[in-house]
mmCIF file of C-alpha atoms in Angstrom:
data_model
loop_
_atom_site.group_PDB
_atom_site.id
_atom_site.type_symbol
_atom_site.label_atom_id
_atom_site.label_comp_id
_atom_site.label_asym_id
_atom_site.label_seq_id
_atom_site.Cartn_x
_atom_site.Cartn_y
_atom_site.Cartn_z
ATOM 1 C CA UNK A 922 9.517 -19.048 16.653
ATOM 2 C CA UNK A 923 12.431 -19.346 14.308
ATOM 3 C CA UNK A 924 13.981 -16.051 15.241
ATOM 4 C CA UNK A 925 13.572 -13.011 17.454
ATOM 5 C CA UNK A 926 10.428 -11.112 16.499
ATOM 6 C CA UNK A 927 9.862 -7.452 17.216
ATOM 7 C CA UNK A 928 6.629 -5.532 16.772
ATOM 8 C CA UNK A 929 5.778 -3.096 15.445
ATOM 9 C CA UNK A 930 8.425 -2.777 12.764
ATOM 10 C CA UNK A 931 7.888 0.982 12.657
ATOM 11 C CA UNK A 932 6.149 3.329 15.052
ATOM 12 C CA UNK A 933 5.442 7.028 14.705
ATOM 13 C CA UNK A 934 4.203 8.806 17.796
ATOM 14 C CA UNK A 935 3.692 12.374 18.918
ATOM 15 C CA UNK A 936 5.913 13.995 21.484
ATOM 16 C CA UNK A 937 4.620 13.370 24.992
ATOM 17 C CA UNK A 938 2.802 10.114 24.140
ATOM 18 C CA UNK A 939 3.384 6.680 25.681
ATOM 19 C CA UNK A 940 4.667 3.772 23.543
ATOM 20 C CA UNK A 941 5.232 0.064 24.014
ATOM 21 C CA UNK A 942 7.632 -2.012 21.949
ATOM 22 C CA UNK A 943 7.355 -5.765 21.998
ATOM 23 C CA UNK A 944 9.999 -8.497 21.691
ATOM 24 C CA UNK A 945 9.358 -12.239 21.206
ATOM 25 C CA UNK A 946 12.623 -14.064 21.826
ATOM 26 C CA UNK A 947 13.665 -17.429 20.486
ATOM 27 C CA UNK A 948 11.834 -20.162 22.375
ATOM 28 C CA UNK A 949 13.863 -21.478 25.309
ATOM 29 C CA UNK A 950 16.254 -18.520 25.482
ATOM 30 C CA UNK A 951 16.608 -17.375 29.052
ATOM 31 C CA UNK A 952 18.529 -14.171 28.344
ATOM 32 C CA UNK A 953 16.998 -11.137 26.637
ATOM 33 C CA UNK A 954 18.584 -7.791 25.825
ATOM 34 C CA UNK A 955 17.364 -4.408 24.622
ATOM 35 C CA UNK A 956 19.616 -2.007 22.692
ATOM 36 C CA UNK A 957 18.985 1.415 21.196
ATOM 37 C CA UNK A 958 20.633 2.449 17.908
ATOM 38 C CA UNK A 959 20.538 6.154 17.037
ATOM 39 C CA UNK A 960 21.145 7.281 13.471
ATOM 40 C CA UNK A 961 24.760 6.795 12.407
ATOM 41 C CA UNK A 962 25.728 5.069 15.670
ATOM 42 C CA UNK A 963 26.275 1.553 16.923
ATOM 43 C CA UNK A 964 23.726 -0.020 19.263
ATOM 44 C CA UNK A 965 23.846 1.022 22.886
ATOM 45 C CA UNK A 966 22.886 -1.335 25.701
ATOM 46 C CA UNK A 967 19.710 -0.595 27.641
ATOM 47 C CA UNK A 968 18.761 -3.590 29.754
ATOM 48 C CA UNK A 969 19.380 -7.324 30.262
ATOM 49 C CA UNK A 970 16.906 -9.868 31.560
ATOM 50 C CA UNK A 971 17.767 -13.321 32.931
ATOM 51 C CA UNK A 972 14.441 -15.110 33.126
ATOM 52 C CA UNK A 973 11.800 -12.740 34.504
ATOM 53 C CA UNK A 974 14.186 -10.417 36.325
ATOM 54 C CA UNK A 975 16.103 -7.408 35.076
ATOM 55 C CA UNK A 976 19.653 -8.401 35.947
ATOM 56 C CA UNK A 977 21.226 -5.214 34.574
ATOM 57 C CA UNK A 978 19.270 -2.076 33.760
ATOM 58 C CA UNK A 979 22.226 0.284 33.926
ATOM 59 C CA UNK A 980 21.754 1.403 30.318
ATOM 60 C CA UNK A 981 18.245 2.802 30.711
ATOM 61 C CA UNK A 982 18.724 6.560 30.121
ATOM 62 C CA UNK A 983 16.154 7.844 32.625
ATOM 63 C CA UNK A 984 12.983 6.911 34.502
ATOM 64 C CA UNK A 985 10.785 7.393 31.420
ATOM 65 C CA UNK A 986 12.120 4.049 30.189
ATOM 66 C CA UNK A 987 10.952 0.794 31.716
ATOM 67 C CA UNK A 988 10.974 -2.842 30.548
ATOM 68 C CA UNK A 989 9.237 -5.995 31.746
ATOM 69 C CA UNK A 990 9.393 -9.712 31.035
ATOM 70 C CA UNK A 991 6.682 -11.127 33.314
ATOM 71 C CA UNK A 992 6.750 -14.747 32.233
ATOM 72 C CA UNK A 993 10.376 -15.044 31.189
ATOM 73 C CA UNK A 994 9.521 -14.988 27.482
ATOM 74 C CA UNK A 995 8.014 -11.928 25.760
ATOM 75 C CA UNK A 996 9.385 -8.554 26.832
ATOM 76 C CA UNK A 997 7.923 -5.085 26.481
ATOM 77 C CA UNK A 998 9.922 -1.870 26.464
ATOM 78 C CA UNK A 999 7.808 1.026 27.649
ATOM 79 C CA UNK A 1000 8.610 4.675 27.076
ATOM 80 C CA UNK A 1001 6.584 7.396 28.832
ATOM 81 C CA UNK A 1002 6.302 11.048 27.750
ATOM 82 C CA UNK A 1003 8.286 10.440 24.581
ATOM 83 C CA UNK A 1004 10.747 13.084 23.384
ATOM 84 C CA UNK A 1005 12.160 13.690 19.906
ATOM 85 C CA UNK A 1006 15.516 12.469 21.174
ATOM 86 C CA UNK A 1007 14.008 9.049 21.777
ATOM 87 C CA UNK A 1008 13.779 8.548 18.005
ATOM 88 C CA UNK A 1009 15.956 5.530 17.173
ATOM 89 C CA UNK A 1010 15.865 1.866 16.233
ATOM 90 C CA UNK A 1011 15.227 -0.298 19.269
ATOM 91 C CA UNK A 1012 16.807 -3.738 18.915
ATOM 92 C CA UNK A 1013 16.029 -6.817 20.975
ATOM 93 C CA UNK A 1014 18.298 -9.876 21.225
ATOM 94 C CA UNK A 1015 18.062 -13.199 23.010
ATOM 95 C CA UNK A 1016 20.532 -15.962 23.875
ATOM 96 C CA UNK A 1017 20.289 -19.397 25.405
ATOM 97 C CA UNK A 1018 22.184 -18.236 28.467
ATOM 98 C CA UNK A 1019 23.485 -14.826 29.440
ATOM 99 C CA UNK A 1020 27.006 -13.693 28.788
ATOM 100 C CA UNK A 1021 29.382 -13.240 25.850
ATOM 101 C CA UNK A 1022 30.179 -16.926 25.397
ATOM 102 C CA UNK A 1023 26.697 -17.684 24.052
ATOM 103 C CA UNK A 1024 25.592 -16.162 20.768
ATOM 104 C CA UNK A 1025 23.008 -13.395 20.944
ATOM 105 C CA UNK A 1026 20.456 -13.421 18.133
ATOM 106 C CA UNK A 1027 18.966 -10.070 17.192
ATOM 107 C CA UNK A 1028 15.558 -9.127 15.865
ATOM 108 C CA UNK A 1029 15.007 -6.625 13.056
ATOM 109 C CA UNK A 1030 14.221 -3.857 15.466
ATOM 110 C CA UNK A 1031 11.482 -1.285 15.866
ATOM 111 C CA UNK A 1032 12.114 2.099 14.303
ATOM 112 C CA UNK A 1033 10.581 4.679 16.626
ATOM 113 C CA UNK A 1034 9.989 8.186 15.298
ATOM 114 C CA UNK A 1035 8.801 10.875 17.703
ATOM 115 C CA UNK A 1036 7.309 13.896 15.911
ATOM 116 C CA UNK B 555 34.781 2.336 30.677
ATOM 117 C CA UNK B 556 35.456 0.331 27.568
ATOM 118 C CA UNK B 557 35.470 2.037 24.182
ATOM 119 C CA UNK B 558 35.464 0.670 20.652
ATOM 120 C CA UNK B 559 36.728 2.760 17.734
ATOM 121 C CA UNK B 560 36.151 2.106 14.049
ATOM 122 C CA UNK B 561 38.124 4.725 12.126
ATOM 123 C CA UNK B 562 36.777 3.899 8.652
ATOM 124 C CA UNK B 563 33.205 5.207 8.188
ATOM 125 C CA UNK B 564 33.066 3.767 4.674
ATOM 126 C CA UNK B 565 35.012 1.194 2.653
ATOM 127 C CA UNK B 566 34.595 -0.306 -0.774
ATOM 128 C CA UNK B 567 35.934 -3.457 -2.383
ATOM 129 C CA UNK B 568 35.776 -5.017 -5.808
ATOM 130 C CA UNK B 569 33.838 -8.284 -6.034
ATOM 131 C CA UNK B 570 36.131 -11.289 -5.415
ATOM 132 C CA UNK B 571 38.821 -9.118 -3.851
ATOM 133 C CA UNK B 572 39.930 -8.897 -0.215
ATOM 134 C CA UNK B 573 39.171 -6.072 2.214
ATOM 135 C CA UNK B 574 40.191 -5.376 5.810
ATOM 136 C CA UNK B 575 38.098 -3.440 8.284
ATOM 137 C CA UNK B 576 39.832 -1.871 11.286
ATOM 138 C CA UNK B 577 38.845 -1.774 14.938
ATOM 139 C CA UNK B 578 40.654 -0.690 18.069
ATOM 140 C CA UNK B 579 39.408 -0.903 21.617
ATOM 141 C CA UNK B 580 40.342 0.283 25.055
ATOM 142 C CA UNK B 581 39.963 -1.769 28.207
ATOM 143 C CA UNK B 582 41.639 -2.461 31.493
ATOM 144 C CA UNK B 583 40.226 -5.992 31.716
ATOM 145 C CA UNK B 584 42.376 -9.019 30.986
ATOM 146 C CA UNK B 585 39.612 -11.385 29.916
ATOM 147 C CA UNK B 586 37.094 -10.335 27.307
ATOM 148 C CA UNK B 587 35.467 -11.151 23.989
ATOM 149 C CA UNK B 588 35.517 -9.286 20.703
ATOM 150 C CA UNK B 589 32.944 -9.557 17.927
ATOM 151 C CA UNK B 590 32.207 -8.470 14.408
ATOM 152 C CA UNK B 591 28.535 -8.058 13.538
ATOM 153 C CA UNK B 592 27.027 -7.423 10.096
ATOM 154 C CA UNK B 593 23.905 -5.231 9.760
ATOM 155 C CA UNK B 594 22.225 -5.291 6.342
ATOM 156 C CA UNK B 595 19.402 -2.864 5.460
ATOM 157 C CA UNK B 596 16.979 -5.226 7.188
ATOM 158 C CA UNK B 597 18.483 -3.872 10.459
ATOM 159 C CA UNK B 598 19.037 -7.334 11.927
ATOM 160 C CA UNK B 599 22.488 -7.660 13.525
ATOM 161 C CA UNK B 600 24.156 -10.914 12.469
ATOM 162 C CA UNK B 601 27.192 -12.333 14.208
ATOM 163 C CA UNK B 602 30.075 -12.770 11.772
ATOM 164 C CA UNK B 603 32.902 -13.866 14.026
ATOM 165 C CA UNK B 604 33.906 -13.965 17.714
ATOM 166 C CA UNK B 605 37.336 -13.925 19.382
ATOM 167 C CA UNK B 606 38.126 -14.808 22.957
ATOM 168 C CA UNK B 607 41.003 -12.688 24.295
ATOM 169 C CA UNK B 608 42.764 -15.552 26.049
ATOM 170 C CA UNK B 609 43.004 -17.477 22.787
ATOM 171 C CA UNK B 610 46.129 -16.526 20.836
ATOM 172 C CA UNK B 611 44.914 -18.094 17.605
ATOM 173 C CA UNK B 612 42.977 -15.801 15.311
ATOM 174 C CA UNK B 613 39.363 -16.827 14.706
ATOM 175 C CA UNK B 614 38.242 -17.767 11.205
ATOM 176 C CA UNK B 615 34.819 -18.473 9.723
ATOM 177 C CA UNK B 616 34.928 -19.438 6.047
ATOM 178 C CA UNK B 617 35.822 -16.258 4.113
ATOM 179 C CA UNK B 618 36.024 -14.170 7.301
ATOM 180 C CA UNK B 619 39.083 -13.985 9.527
ATOM 181 C CA UNK B 620 40.414 -11.647 12.174
ATOM 182 C CA UNK B 621 43.826 -10.262 13.052
ATOM 183 C CA UNK B 622 43.779 -9.961 16.838
ATOM 184 C CA UNK B 623 46.677 -7.997 18.300
ATOM 185 C CA UNK B 624 46.084 -8.019 22.062
ATOM 186 C CA UNK B 625 48.984 -5.776 23.040
ATOM 187 C CA UNK B 626 48.016 -3.186 20.472
ATOM 188 C CA UNK B 627 44.310 -3.611 21.316
ATOM 189 C CA UNK B 628 43.505 -4.064 17.649
ATOM 190 C CA UNK B 629 40.928 -6.381 16.105
ATOM 191 C CA UNK B 630 40.594 -6.158 12.323
ATOM 192 C CA UNK B 631 38.301 -8.181 10.082
ATOM 193 C CA UNK B 632 39.452 -9.571 6.764
ATOM 194 C CA UNK B 633 36.879 -10.563 4.156
ATOM 195 C CA UNK B 634 38.265 -12.700 1.361
ATOM 196 C CA UNK B 635 36.658 -13.291 -2.038
ATOM 197 C CA UNK B 636 34.134 -10.501 -1.385
ATOM 198 C CA UNK B 637 30.593 -11.130 -2.561
ATOM 199 C CA UNK B 638 27.740 -8.730 -3.348
ATOM 200 C CA UNK B 639 25.895 -10.062 -0.298
ATOM 201 C CA UNK B 640 28.715 -8.844 1.942
ATOM 202 C CA UNK B 641 27.615 -5.232 1.410
ATOM 203 C CA UNK B 642 26.334 -3.998 4.758
ATOM 204 C CA UNK B 643 27.301 -2.039 7.912
ATOM 205 C CA UNK B 644 29.890 -3.849 9.986
ATOM 206 C CA UNK B 645 30.162 -3.258 13.713
ATOM 207 C CA UNK B 646 32.986 -4.208 16.007
ATOM 208 C CA UNK B 647 31.903 -4.981 19.573
ATOM 209 C CA UNK B 648 33.464 -5.719 22.951
ATOM 210 C CA UNK B 649 32.229 -7.596 26.013
ATOM 211 C CA UNK B 650 34.039 -8.209 29.287
ATOM 212 C CA UNK B 651 34.110 -11.876 30.236
ATOM 213 C CA UNK B 652 31.847 -11.281 33.215
ATOM 214 C CA UNK B 653 29.621 -8.800 31.484
ATOM 215 C CA UNK B 654 26.263 -9.102 29.737
ATOM 216 C CA UNK B 655 26.642 -5.917 27.713
ATOM 217 C CA UNK B 656 28.069 -5.429 24.289
ATOM 218 C CA UNK B 657 29.862 -2.151 23.550
ATOM 219 C CA UNK B 658 29.728 -1.329 19.837
ATOM 220 C CA UNK B 659 31.771 0.896 17.612
ATOM 221 C CA UNK B 660 30.130 3.349 15.191
ATOM 222 C CA UNK B 661 30.374 0.979 12.279
ATOM 223 C CA UNK B 662 31.909 0.797 8.823
ATOM 224 C CA UNK B 663 29.720 0.817 5.707
ATOM 225 C CA UNK B 664 31.086 -1.705 3.211
ATOM 226 C CA UNK B 665 30.173 -1.424 -0.443
ATOM 227 C CA UNK B 666 30.965 -4.224 -2.872
ATOM 228 C CA UNK B 667 31.508 -3.158 -6.508
ATOM 229 C CA UNK B 668 30.460 -5.685 -9.175
#
């Protein structure tokens, strides 16, 4: 596609439920990133994929969060037993290669609200 | 750990005027990259400008330029000839040269007054 696509755009879920957030990166981009942006804050790094593997998952806050990228393209961020504190905008980005010397292109994010 | 500080939560500028957004950072690394991103209400982060720390020359992109002071760990963004479309949140970000993570500041909300 022309840009990074994230679905759904908005998601409301009840506390304790399971959610999946999807990211379609730019075609051919090997690197994919997930960030979380809480209200009034800058984005915070969650996880980085190079191809199919999670090269750096040091930003995942706890074991309720998990992400996959099985074919090296689409990625899914999975959150189990959601809590109200998980409410945030989840941003996905992709770049041709990993690292700061290649531009990362962001999607428009998924706004997750846990009620 | 690296930190990025944006001390101006909000700024405003008259259309066609010039505005400077401030950013300071803290790091013990010698090689790194600094970025300014724009986030309009659509939520999509858009790269405005990038500076490599080993380059002494300040980066410029059309109406956008930076003042990079490595010793002071300061990285300000100057927007010249401000336009209504420049109104957005602006985030300063840092990445170590060998890192794959961006560390963002809290952002500055820029309003452009017609």
